[in-house]
């Protein structure tokens, strides 16, 4: 059984490596084409950034494979011998938390390299070591409390119900909805400062847009994103009709009002077309399928990893293998999402104008140094948005 699982995992890893290598090859050719959209200097920089990032992905994928082997052959049994006696809820929590903590610590160097070396070199990252450490401590604290409670709940469900995978699915889905609902007001303020938007003209324009899309504003805020990163973004938070609008200070600095309203119009298009609800439904379907799959694994799977099939085993096997399983349905997600993006672009350009949205998208790409072309396999597996060149063509721009 371990050979079978190992082979399937190997296939998944090789596919990921192949896609990264194909993307690197694609970019090394495409960077010699005339610069599309970006200035030629930024086009070259974007190609360089993309290549460096994909190389890092390759190394971290190889690292993940080694980590998988470590857990499969040796790690899980050792951890079980170390902290599981009876198999109750508390022991399960310790087991699962230790598993996650080891993974976190082992992959930390990649995060540090990407934040402090790569993203600094390309002028994105502005974070100080102090902020990084404070962020990490806060995240760890949130994980200990929230993560601990969730793992305890799932362990209890597994130990109590025969159809545990169905109840676990319901619980995890409820937690996801809960986090979506409360993230902007409870968690995000722990990391960033939110200031009500002062520009009253812009404020009333945004409220007007929201009203047209059938939404109500529960506050429009700017966020001090620039203390960590220079990239531009904006989002609408909260479920239901009442939305909290968050504009990154970096976005406000770079876009004029028309462009900003076109970008927000695009986001509102997602609400208007019920994309958020559709996304939630698709996520629920995927989660359901994953829980049904992992909830009915034969005992041989646990034996292959040398552990028992109790709550701790079920959760850890889910964490270890679910990303590999769900990777193969990503193209379907991506396809649906990319289709929605075109429709949201249409709505955004109706709110303002095609020109305003096109020029905003170009500025975003230029500032974020996103390379505007990609290999078709890379697009299929990783892109939730169509390549910028295609979006601009759809907006009637001459690119
Ligand atoms: Zn979108």
mmCIF file of C-alpha atoms and ligand atoms in Angstrom:
data_model
loop_
_atom_site.group_PDB
_atom_site.id
_atom_site.type_symbol
_atom_site.label_atom_id
_atom_site.label_comp_id
_atom_site.label_asym_id
_atom_site.label_seq_id
_atom_site.Cartn_x
_atom_site.Cartn_y
_atom_site.Cartn_z
ATOM 1 C CA UNK A 1 0.000 0.000 0.000
ATOM 2 C CA UNK A 2 2.803 2.432 0.886
ATOM 3 C CA UNK A 3 4.349 1.764 -2.546
ATOM 4 C CA UNK A 4 1.008 2.587 -4.216
ATOM 5 C CA UNK A 5 0.539 5.826 -2.235
ATOM 6 C CA UNK A 6 4.198 6.718 -2.765
ATOM 7 C CA UNK A 7 3.858 6.201 -6.529
ATOM 8 C CA UNK A 8 0.749 8.395 -6.727
ATOM 9 C CA UNK A 9 2.464 11.086 -4.659
ATOM 10 C CA UNK A 10 5.530 10.836 -6.884
ATOM 11 C CA UNK A 11 3.296 11.357 -9.941
ATOM 12 C CA UNK A 12 1.802 14.476 -8.313
ATOM 13 C CA UNK A 13 5.267 15.843 -7.442
ATOM 14 C CA UNK A 14 6.651 15.173 -10.934
ATOM 15 C CA UNK A 15 3.644 16.891 -12.529
ATOM 16 C CA UNK A 16 4.218 19.984 -10.367
ATOM 17 C CA UNK A 17 7.933 20.033 -11.188
ATOM 18 C CA UNK A 18 7.157 19.626 -14.875
ATOM 19 C CA UNK A 19 4.709 22.558 -14.838
ATOM 20 C CA UNK A 20 7.258 24.806 -13.084
ATOM 21 C CA UNK A 21 9.984 23.817 -15.551
ATOM 22 C CA UNK A 22 7.627 24.406 -18.502
ATOM 23 C CA UNK A 23 6.771 27.862 -17.127
ATOM 24 C CA UNK A 24 10.454 28.780 -16.738
ATOM 25 C CA UNK A 25 11.159 27.684 -20.304
ATOM 26 C CA UNK A 26 8.103 29.580 -21.561
ATOM 27 C CA UNK A 27 9.114 32.814 -19.797
ATOM 28 C CA UNK A 28 12.714 32.588 -21.020
ATOM 29 C CA UNK A 29 11.353 32.618 -24.591
ATOM 30 C CA UNK A 30 8.551 35.125 -24.005
ATOM 31 C CA UNK A 31 10.834 37.697 -22.417
ATOM 32 C CA UNK A 32 12.491 38.178 -25.820
ATOM 33 C CA UNK A 33 9.145 39.119 -27.381
ATOM 34 C CA UNK A 34 8.256 42.823 -27.512
ATOM 35 C CA UNK A 35 7.161 43.920 -24.028
ATOM 36 C CA UNK A 36 3.409 43.505 -23.651
ATOM 37 C CA UNK A 37 1.566 45.981 -21.407
ATOM 38 C CA UNK A 38 4.439 46.680 -18.995
ATOM 39 C CA UNK A 39 7.262 49.089 -19.695
ATOM 40 C CA UNK A 40 10.143 47.162 -21.249
ATOM 41 C CA UNK A 41 12.223 47.570 -18.104
ATOM 42 C CA UNK A 42 9.458 46.167 -15.894
ATOM 43 C CA UNK A 43 8.681 43.457 -18.456
ATOM 44 C CA UNK A 44 12.245 42.156 -18.053
ATOM 45 C CA UNK A 45 12.053 42.504 -14.268
ATOM 46 C CA UNK A 46 8.730 40.656 -14.214
ATOM 47 C CA UNK A 47 10.266 37.829 -16.252
ATOM 48 C CA UNK A 48 13.215 37.685 -13.854
ATOM 49 C CA UNK A 49 10.939 37.678 -10.804
ATOM 50 C CA UNK A 50 8.738 34.963 -12.293
ATOM 51 C CA UNK A 51 11.755 32.776 -13.093
ATOM 52 C CA UNK A 52 13.326 33.223 -9.652
ATOM 53 C CA UNK A 53 9.997 32.397 -8.004
ATOM 54 C CA UNK A 54 9.458 29.261 -10.077
ATOM 55 C CA UNK A 55 12.999 28.084 -9.276
ATOM 56 C CA UNK A 56 12.166 28.529 -5.611
ATOM 57 C CA UNK A 57 8.967 26.496 -6.167
ATOM 58 C CA UNK A 58 11.012 23.683 -7.655
ATOM 59 C CA UNK A 59 13.350 23.586 -4.669
ATOM 60 C CA UNK A 60 10.475 23.768 -2.197
ATOM 61 C CA UNK A 61 8.621 20.996 -4.061
ATOM 62 C CA UNK A 62 11.649 18.732 -3.805
ATOM 63 C CA UNK A 63 11.841 19.634 -0.143
ATOM 64 C CA UNK A 64 8.141 18.727 0.269
ATOM 65 C CA UNK A 65 8.823 15.325 -1.271
ATOM 66 C CA UNK A 66 11.612 14.692 1.212
ATOM 67 C CA UNK A 67 9.307 15.789 4.019
ATOM 68 C CA UNK A 68 6.581 13.454 2.760
ATOM 69 C CA UNK A 69 9.044 10.562 2.710
ATOM 70 C CA UNK A 70 10.176 11.428 6.219
ATOM 71 C CA UNK A 71 6.593 11.332 7.567
ATOM 72 C CA UNK A 72 5.641 8.226 5.589
ATOM 73 C CA UNK A 73 8.613 6.053 6.442
ATOM 74 C CA UNK A 74 9.561 7.174 9.894
ATOM 75 C CA UNK A 75 8.013 10.382 11.234
ATOM 76 C CA UNK A 76 4.366 9.482 11.878
ATOM 77 C CA UNK A 77 5.140 6.225 13.726
ATOM 78 C CA UNK A 78 7.720 7.941 15.886
ATOM 79 C CA UNK A 79 5.373 10.806 16.708
ATOM 80 C CA UNK A 80 2.610 8.338 17.591
ATOM 81 C CA UNK A 81 4.897 6.339 19.867
ATOM 82 C CA UNK A 82 5.910 9.613 21.507
ATOM 83 C CA UNK A 83 2.534 11.186 22.261
ATOM 84 C CA UNK A 84 -0.321 8.687 21.855
ATOM 85 C CA UNK A 85 -1.246 6.426 24.754
ATOM 86 C CA UNK A 86 -5.005 6.024 24.954
ATOM 87 C CA UNK A 87 -6.060 7.990 21.882
ATOM 88 C CA UNK A 88 -8.375 10.567 23.476
ATOM 89 C CA UNK A 89 -9.190 14.057 22.202
ATOM 90 C CA UNK A 90 -6.380 15.796 24.092
ATOM 91 C CA UNK A 91 -3.704 13.408 22.808
ATOM 92 C CA UNK A 92 -5.012 13.778 19.255
ATOM 93 C CA UNK A 93 -4.702 17.552 19.515
ATOM 94 C CA UNK A 94 -1.084 17.260 20.722
ATOM 95 C CA UNK A 95 -0.272 14.791 17.926
ATOM 96 C CA UNK A 96 -1.802 16.905 15.140
ATOM 97 C CA UNK A 97 -0.370 20.181 16.490
ATOM 98 C CA UNK A 98 3.110 18.639 16.681
ATOM 99 C CA UNK A 99 2.785 17.445 13.090
ATOM 100 C CA UNK A 100 1.776 20.944 11.919
ATOM 101 C CA UNK A 101 4.472 22.623 14.040
ATOM 102 C CA UNK A 102 7.241 20.425 12.586
ATOM 103 C CA UNK A 103 6.027 21.155 9.038
ATOM 104 C CA UNK A 104 5.913 24.876 9.802
ATOM 105 C CA UNK A 105 9.416 25.024 11.262
ATOM 106 C CA UNK A 106 10.926 22.928 8.480
ATOM 107 C CA UNK A 107 9.413 25.067 5.701
ATOM 108 C CA UNK A 108 10.103 28.384 7.479
ATOM 109 C CA UNK A 109 13.449 28.996 5.683
ATOM 110 C CA UNK A 110 11.566 29.151 2.351
ATOM 111 C CA UNK A 111 9.202 31.792 3.641
ATOM 112 C CA UNK A 112 12.087 33.806 5.087
ATOM 113 C CA UNK A 113 14.059 33.548 1.845
ATOM 114 C CA UNK A 114 11.085 34.555 -0.274
ATOM 115 C CA UNK A 115 10.161 37.513 1.981
ATOM 116 C CA UNK A 116 13.610 38.842 2.880
ATOM 117 C CA UNK A 117 15.689 37.958 -0.167
ATOM 118 C CA UNK A 118 13.533 37.532 -3.253
ATOM 119 C CA UNK A 119 10.740 40.032 -2.572
ATOM 120 C CA UNK A 120 13.196 42.608 -1.189
ATOM 121 C CA UNK A 121 15.422 42.292 -4.242
ATOM 122 C CA UNK A 122 12.471 43.044 -6.529
ATOM 123 C CA UNK A 123 11.254 45.897 -4.369
ATOM 124 C CA UNK A 124 8.024 44.348 -3.055
ATOM 125 C CA UNK A 125 8.775 43.465 0.503
ATOM 126 C CA UNK A 126 9.131 46.352 2.942
ATOM 127 C CA UNK A 127 8.670 44.308 6.102
ATOM 128 C CA UNK A 128 11.148 44.694 8.942
ATOM 129 C CA UNK A 129 12.510 41.712 10.857
ATOM 130 C CA UNK A 130 10.676 43.013 13.929
ATOM 131 C CA UNK A 131 7.271 43.095 12.169
ATOM 132 C CA UNK A 132 7.948 39.637 10.729
ATOM 133 C CA UNK A 133 8.690 38.184 14.166
ATOM 134 C CA UNK A 134 5.682 39.889 15.768
ATOM 135 C CA UNK A 135 3.456 38.629 12.909
ATOM 136 C CA UNK A 136 4.765 35.098 13.391
ATOM 137 C CA UNK A 137 4.115 35.183 17.138
ATOM 138 C CA UNK A 138 0.566 36.480 16.617
ATOM 139 C CA UNK A 139 -0.152 33.844 13.949
ATOM 140 C CA UNK A 140 1.203 31.114 16.208
ATOM 141 C CA UNK A 141 -1.013 32.325 19.060
ATOM 142 C CA UNK A 142 -4.102 32.383 16.821
ATOM 143 C CA UNK A 143 -3.221 28.916 15.546
ATOM 144 C CA UNK A 144 -2.760 27.563 19.071
ATOM 145 C CA UNK A 145 -6.158 28.830 20.208
ATOM 146 C CA UNK A 146 -8.371 28.572 17.090
ATOM 147 C CA UNK A 147 -6.509 25.664 15.494
ATOM 148 C CA UNK A 148 -6.435 23.779 18.797
ATOM 149 C CA UNK A 149 -10.194 24.220 19.269
ATOM 150 C CA UNK A 150 -10.960 23.084 15.717
ATOM 151 C CA UNK A 151 -8.702 20.017 15.951
ATOM 152 C CA UNK A 152 -10.285 19.156 19.309
ATOM 153 C CA UNK A 153 -13.776 19.471 17.802
ATOM 154 C CA UNK A 154 -12.931 17.274 14.799
ATOM 155 C CA UNK A 155 -11.200 14.697 17.027
ATOM 156 C CA UNK A 156 -14.275 14.531 19.240
ATOM 157 C CA UNK A 157 -16.535 14.093 16.183
ATOM 158 C CA UNK A 158 -14.336 11.282 14.819
ATOM 159 C CA UNK A 159 -14.287 9.471 18.160
ATOM 160 C CA UNK A 160 -18.050 9.879 18.687
ATOM 161 C CA UNK A 161 -19.902 9.388 15.385
ATOM 162 C CA UNK A 162 -19.908 6.522 12.879
ATOM 163 C CA UNK A 163 -20.532 8.936 9.982
ATOM 164 C CA UNK A 164 -17.815 11.191 11.291
ATOM 165 C CA UNK A 165 -16.636 12.379 7.874
ATOM 166 C CA UNK A 166 -20.066 13.918 7.177
ATOM 167 C CA UNK A 167 -20.167 15.761 10.521
ATOM 168 C CA UNK A 168 -16.521 16.801 10.193
ATOM 169 C CA UNK A 169 -17.292 18.230 6.780
ATOM 170 C CA UNK A 170 -20.203 20.226 8.256
ATOM 171 C CA UNK A 171 -18.010 21.479 11.118
ATOM 172 C CA UNK A 172 -15.087 22.517 8.887
ATOM 173 C CA UNK A 173 -17.429 24.214 6.436
ATOM 174 C CA UNK A 174 -19.085 26.132 9.287
ATOM 175 C CA UNK A 175 -15.624 27.230 10.502
ATOM 176 C CA UNK A 176 -14.730 28.463 6.995
ATOM 177 C CA UNK A 177 -17.945 30.510 6.822
ATOM 178 C CA UNK A 178 -17.301 31.842 10.311
ATOM 179 C CA UNK A 179 -13.748 32.928 9.454
ATOM 180 C CA UNK A 180 -14.956 34.542 6.223
ATOM 181 C CA UNK A 181 -17.528 36.466 8.193
ATOM 182 C CA UNK A 182 -15.293 37.629 11.026
ATOM 183 C CA UNK A 183 -11.844 37.833 9.457
ATOM 184 C CA UNK A 184 -12.108 41.530 8.477
ATOM 185 C CA UNK A 185 -13.341 42.714 11.868
ATOM 186 C CA UNK A 186 -11.676 40.292 14.316
ATOM 187 C CA UNK A 187 -8.461 38.933 12.808
ATOM 188 C CA UNK A 188 -7.228 41.462 10.235
ATOM 189 C CA UNK A 189 -7.023 44.344 12.799
ATOM 190 C CA UNK A 190 -4.526 42.256 14.797
ATOM 191 C CA UNK A 191 -2.070 42.691 11.925
ATOM 192 C CA UNK A 192 -2.932 46.020 10.288
ATOM 193 C CA UNK A 193 -4.249 49.452 11.093
ATOM 194 C CA UNK A 194 -7.557 50.363 9.437
ATOM 195 C CA UNK A 195 -8.384 54.033 9.020
ATOM 196 C CA UNK A 196 -11.758 55.278 7.714
ATOM 197 C CA UNK A 197 -11.335 56.713 4.214
ATOM 198 C CA UNK A 198 -11.074 60.495 4.438
ATOM 199 C CA UNK A 199 -11.690 61.515 0.817
ATOM 200 C CA UNK A 200 -15.451 62.133 1.074
ATOM 201 C CA UNK A 201 -15.966 62.482 -2.662
ATOM 202 C CA UNK A 202 -14.416 59.069 -3.329
ATOM 203 C CA UNK A 203 -16.321 57.677 -0.380
ATOM 204 C CA UNK A 204 -19.699 58.687 -1.758
ATOM 205 C CA UNK A 205 -18.774 57.408 -5.234
ATOM 206 C CA UNK A 206 -17.931 54.001 -3.745
ATOM 207 C CA UNK A 207 -21.178 53.968 -1.768
ATOM 208 C CA UNK A 208 -23.058 54.827 -4.960
ATOM 209 C CA UNK A 209 -21.435 51.897 -6.785
ATOM 210 C CA UNK A 210 -22.295 49.534 -3.940
ATOM 211 C CA UNK A 211 -25.893 50.667 -3.884
ATOM 212 C CA UNK A 212 -26.182 49.974 -7.603
ATOM 213 C CA UNK A 213 -24.928 46.421 -7.003
ATOM 214 C CA UNK A 214 -27.480 45.959 -4.200
ATOM 215 C CA UNK A 215 -24.956 46.140 -1.340
ATOM 216 C CA UNK A 216 -24.597 48.342 1.707
ATOM 217 C CA UNK A 217 -21.356 49.722 3.053
ATOM 218 C CA UNK A 218 -20.456 48.930 6.644
ATOM 219 C CA UNK A 219 -17.418 51.186 6.421
ATOM 220 C CA UNK A 220 -14.730 52.086 3.887
ATOM 221 C CA UNK A 221 -11.207 51.777 5.223
ATOM 222 C CA UNK A 222 -7.640 52.172 4.115
ATOM 223 C CA UNK A 223 -5.155 49.606 5.367
ATOM 224 C CA UNK A 224 -1.437 50.216 6.018
ATOM 225 C CA UNK A 225 -0.355 47.383 3.700
ATOM 226 C CA UNK A 226 2.810 49.282 2.786
ATOM 227 C CA UNK A 227 4.443 48.372 6.086
ATOM 228 C CA UNK A 228 4.882 44.844 4.710
ATOM 229 C CA UNK A 229 4.661 44.934 0.952
ATOM 230 C CA UNK A 230 4.378 47.372 -1.944
ATOM 231 C CA UNK A 231 1.899 45.369 -4.015
ATOM 232 C CA UNK A 232 -1.549 46.855 -4.645
ATOM 233 C CA UNK A 233 -4.881 45.352 -3.667
ATOM 234 C CA UNK A 234 -8.403 45.925 -2.352
ATOM 235 C CA UNK A 235 -11.148 43.678 -1.021
ATOM 236 C CA UNK A 236 -14.731 43.564 0.198
ATOM 237 C CA UNK A 237 -15.154 41.711 3.477
ATOM 238 C CA UNK A 238 -18.022 39.907 5.171
ATOM 239 C CA UNK A 239 -20.875 37.677 4.057
ATOM 240 C CA UNK A 240 -24.359 39.061 3.396
ATOM 241 C CA UNK A 241 -25.444 42.407 1.980
ATOM 242 C CA UNK A 242 -23.369 44.565 4.315
ATOM 243 C CA UNK A 243 -19.757 44.887 3.182
ATOM 244 C CA UNK A 244 -16.649 46.380 4.649
ATOM 245 C CA UNK A 245 -14.466 47.872 1.935
ATOM 246 C CA UNK A 246 -10.711 47.701 2.444
ATOM 247 C CA UNK A 247 -8.350 49.649 0.178
ATOM 248 C CA UNK A 248 -4.609 49.079 0.495
ATOM 249 C CA UNK A 249 -2.797 52.379 1.012
ATOM 250 C CA UNK A 250 -0.517 51.262 -1.830
ATOM 251 C CA UNK A 251 -3.531 51.162 -4.184
ATOM 252 C CA UNK A 252 -4.751 54.620 -3.198
ATOM 253 C CA UNK A 253 -1.310 56.040 -3.881
ATOM 254 C CA UNK A 254 -1.017 54.661 -7.405
ATOM 255 C CA UNK A 255 -4.507 54.702 -8.944
ATOM 256 C CA UNK A 256 -6.628 57.759 -9.733
ATOM 257 C CA UNK A 257 -10.293 57.827 -8.663
ATOM 258 C CA UNK A 258 -11.671 56.539 -11.984
ATOM 259 C CA UNK A 259 -9.285 53.600 -12.029
ATOM 260 C CA UNK A 260 -9.997 52.815 -8.396
ATOM 261 C CA UNK A 261 -13.756 52.823 -8.999
ATOM 262 C CA UNK A 262 -13.320 50.549 -12.031
ATOM 263 C CA UNK A 263 -11.332 48.066 -9.895
ATOM 264 C CA UNK A 264 -13.975 48.156 -7.169
ATOM 265 C CA UNK A 265 -16.632 47.846 -9.887
ATOM 266 C CA UNK A 266 -14.912 44.625 -10.978
ATOM 267 C CA UNK A 267 -15.113 43.275 -7.409
ATOM 268 C CA UNK A 268 -18.765 44.313 -7.172
ATOM 269 C CA UNK A 269 -19.357 42.445 -10.432
ATOM 270 C CA UNK A 270 -18.472 39.267 -8.538
ATOM 271 C CA UNK A 271 -21.238 40.007 -6.024
ATOM 272 C CA UNK A 272 -23.718 41.012 -8.704
ATOM 273 C CA UNK A 273 -23.119 37.727 -10.539
ATOM 274 C CA UNK A 274 -23.259 35.748 -7.275
ATOM 275 C CA UNK A 275 -19.693 34.488 -7.860
ATOM 276 C CA UNK A 276 -18.966 34.563 -4.127
ATOM 277 C CA UNK A 277 -21.910 32.252 -3.415
ATOM 278 C CA UNK A 278 -20.914 30.035 -6.340
ATOM 279 C CA UNK A 279 -17.346 29.869 -4.983
ATOM 280 C CA UNK A 280 -18.642 28.882 -1.571
ATOM 281 C CA UNK A 281 -20.800 26.173 -3.169
ATOM 282 C CA UNK A 282 -17.881 24.818 -5.214
ATOM 283 C CA UNK A 283 -15.620 24.858 -2.141
ATOM 284 C CA UNK A 284 -18.305 22.974 -0.214
ATOM 285 C CA UNK A 285 -18.550 20.371 -2.988
ATOM 286 C CA UNK A 286 -14.772 19.858 -3.045
ATOM 287 C CA UNK A 287 -14.579 19.622 0.757
ATOM 288 C CA UNK A 288 -17.462 17.157 0.783
ATOM 289 C CA UNK A 289 -15.720 14.972 -1.801
ATOM 290 C CA UNK A 290 -12.431 15.132 0.155
ATOM 291 C CA UNK A 291 -14.080 14.192 3.444
ATOM 292 C CA UNK A 292 -16.033 11.363 1.787
ATOM 293 C CA UNK A 293 -12.770 10.095 0.269
ATOM 294 C CA UNK A 294 -10.607 10.397 3.388
ATOM 295 C CA UNK A 295 -13.426 9.246 5.663
ATOM 296 C CA UNK A 296 -13.638 5.894 3.913
ATOM 297 C CA UNK A 297 -9.987 4.976 3.463
ATOM 298 C CA UNK A 298 -9.196 1.290 3.971
ATOM 299 C CA UNK A 299 -7.274 0.441 7.133
ATOM 300 C CA UNK A 300 -4.320 -0.529 4.978
ATOM 301 C CA UNK A 301 -3.540 3.161 4.426
ATOM 302 C CA UNK A 302 -2.964 3.748 8.145
ATOM 303 C CA UNK A 303 -1.003 0.512 8.407
ATOM 304 C CA UNK A 304 1.179 1.674 5.519
ATOM 305 C CA UNK A 305 2.167 4.766 7.529
ATOM 306 C CA UNK A 306 2.586 2.622 10.640
ATOM 307 C CA UNK A 307 -0.103 4.410 12.664
ATOM 308 C CA UNK A 308 -3.514 3.598 14.134
ATOM 309 C CA UNK A 309 -6.689 4.821 12.447
ATOM 310 C CA UNK A 310 -8.082 6.894 15.353
ATOM 311 C CA UNK A 311 -8.870 10.610 15.269
ATOM 312 C CA UNK A 312 -5.186 11.598 15.158
ATOM 313 C CA UNK A 313 -4.485 9.261 12.229
ATOM 314 C CA UNK A 314 -7.491 10.398 10.197
ATOM 315 C CA UNK A 315 -6.674 14.116 10.613
ATOM 316 C CA UNK A 316 -2.969 13.784 9.860
ATOM 317 C CA UNK A 317 -3.485 11.586 6.782
ATOM 318 C CA UNK A 318 -5.997 14.182 5.561
ATOM 319 C CA UNK A 319 -3.453 16.991 6.099
ATOM 320 C CA UNK A 320 -0.648 15.007 4.493
ATOM 321 C CA UNK A 321 -2.484 13.917 1.344
ATOM 322 C CA UNK A 322 -5.425 16.248 0.679
ATOM 323 C CA UNK A 323 -3.427 18.895 -1.199
ATOM 324 C CA UNK A 324 -2.106 16.212 -3.572
ATOM 325 C CA UNK A 325 -5.627 14.887 -4.175
ATOM 326 C CA UNK A 326 -7.214 18.315 -4.655
ATOM 327 C CA UNK A 327 -4.401 19.466 -6.976
ATOM 328 C CA UNK A 328 -5.982 17.408 -9.749
ATOM 329 C CA UNK A 329 -9.299 19.281 -9.586
ATOM 330 C CA UNK A 330 -7.612 22.698 -9.627
ATOM 331 C CA UNK A 331 -7.951 23.020 -13.424
ATOM 332 C CA UNK A 332 -11.741 22.813 -13.044
ATOM 333 C CA UNK A 333 -11.739 25.516 -10.342
ATOM 334 C CA UNK A 334 -9.418 27.679 -12.368
ATOM 335 C CA UNK A 335 -11.539 27.334 -15.476
ATOM 336 C CA UNK A 336 -14.728 28.396 -13.665
ATOM 337 C CA UNK A 337 -12.959 31.260 -11.924
ATOM 338 C CA UNK A 338 -11.356 32.619 -15.112
ATOM 339 C CA UNK A 339 -14.749 32.656 -16.820
ATOM 340 C CA UNK A 340 -16.173 34.709 -13.957
ATOM 341 C CA UNK A 341 -13.317 37.201 -14.186
ATOM 342 C CA UNK A 342 -14.278 38.222 -17.725
ATOM 343 C CA UNK A 343 -17.850 38.877 -16.612
ATOM 344 C CA UNK A 344 -16.662 40.874 -13.598
ATOM 345 C CA UNK A 345 -14.421 42.927 -15.918
ATOM 346 C CA UNK A 346 -17.457 43.675 -18.050
ATOM 347 C CA UNK A 347 -19.387 44.877 -15.014
ATOM 348 C CA UNK A 348 -16.443 46.944 -13.766
ATOM 349 C CA UNK A 349 -16.066 48.665 -17.112
ATOM 350 C CA UNK A 350 -19.786 49.451 -17.173
ATOM 351 C CA UNK A 351 -19.452 51.071 -13.727
ATOM 352 C CA UNK A 352 -16.691 53.369 -14.964
ATOM 353 C CA UNK A 353 -15.328 52.837 -18.460
ATOM 354 C CA UNK A 354 -13.375 50.228 -20.349
ATOM 355 C CA UNK A 355 -10.456 52.641 -20.569
ATOM 356 C CA UNK A 356 -10.367 53.234 -16.797
ATOM 357 C CA UNK A 357 -10.409 49.505 -16.022
ATOM 358 C CA UNK A 358 -7.805 48.717 -18.688
ATOM 359 C CA UNK A 359 -5.491 51.423 -17.435
ATOM 360 C CA UNK A 360 -5.986 50.274 -13.812
ATOM 361 C CA UNK A 361 -5.176 46.669 -14.759
ATOM 362 C CA UNK A 362 -2.041 47.819 -16.560
ATOM 363 C CA UNK A 363 -0.914 49.855 -13.558
ATOM 364 C CA UNK A 364 -1.580 46.899 -11.246
ATOM 365 C CA UNK A 365 0.496 44.614 -13.461
ATOM 366 C CA UNK A 366 3.272 47.181 -13.738
ATOM 367 C CA UNK A 367 3.452 47.794 -9.980
ATOM 368 C CA UNK A 368 3.032 44.132 -9.047
ATOM 369 C CA UNK A 369 5.488 43.165 -11.808
ATOM 370 C CA UNK A 370 3.283 40.289 -12.890
ATOM 371 C CA UNK A 371 4.511 38.748 -16.107
ATOM 372 C CA UNK A 372 1.576 39.041 -18.531
ATOM 373 C CA UNK A 373 2.057 35.725 -20.348
ATOM 374 C CA UNK A 374 2.119 32.126 -19.082
ATOM 375 C CA UNK A 375 2.443 28.532 -20.255
ATOM 376 C CA UNK A 376 -0.981 26.939 -20.901
ATOM 377 C CA UNK A 377 -0.446 24.198 -18.274
ATOM 378 C CA UNK A 378 0.569 26.795 -15.710
ATOM 379 C CA UNK A 379 -2.574 28.780 -16.484
ATOM 380 C CA UNK A 380 -4.713 25.626 -16.243
ATOM 381 C CA UNK A 381 -3.418 24.628 -12.795
ATOM 382 C CA UNK A 382 -2.609 27.912 -11.071
ATOM 383 C CA UNK A 383 -4.355 30.883 -12.648
ATOM 384 C CA UNK A 384 -7.596 32.035 -11.064
ATOM 385 C CA UNK A 385 -7.444 35.052 -13.401
ATOM 386 C CA UNK A 386 -6.974 35.021 -17.188
ATOM 387 C CA UNK A 387 -3.588 36.288 -18.420
ATOM 388 C CA UNK A 388 -3.650 40.070 -18.508
ATOM 389 C CA UNK A 389 -3.133 40.209 -22.265
ATOM 390 C CA UNK A 390 -6.406 38.285 -22.738
ATOM 391 C CA UNK A 391 -8.320 40.455 -20.267
ATOM 392 C CA UNK A 392 -7.198 43.629 -22.011
ATOM 393 C CA UNK A 393 -8.128 42.197 -25.416
ATOM 394 C CA UNK A 394 -11.587 41.411 -24.052
ATOM 395 C CA UNK A 395 -11.842 45.055 -22.928
ATOM 396 C CA UNK A 396 -11.118 46.115 -26.481
ATOM 397 C CA UNK A 397 -7.610 47.406 -25.753
ATOM 398 C CA UNK A 398 -5.052 47.214 -28.506
ATOM 399 C CA UNK A 399 -2.388 44.844 -27.109
HETATM 400 ZN ZN1 LIG B 1 -12.007 39.221 -9.982
#
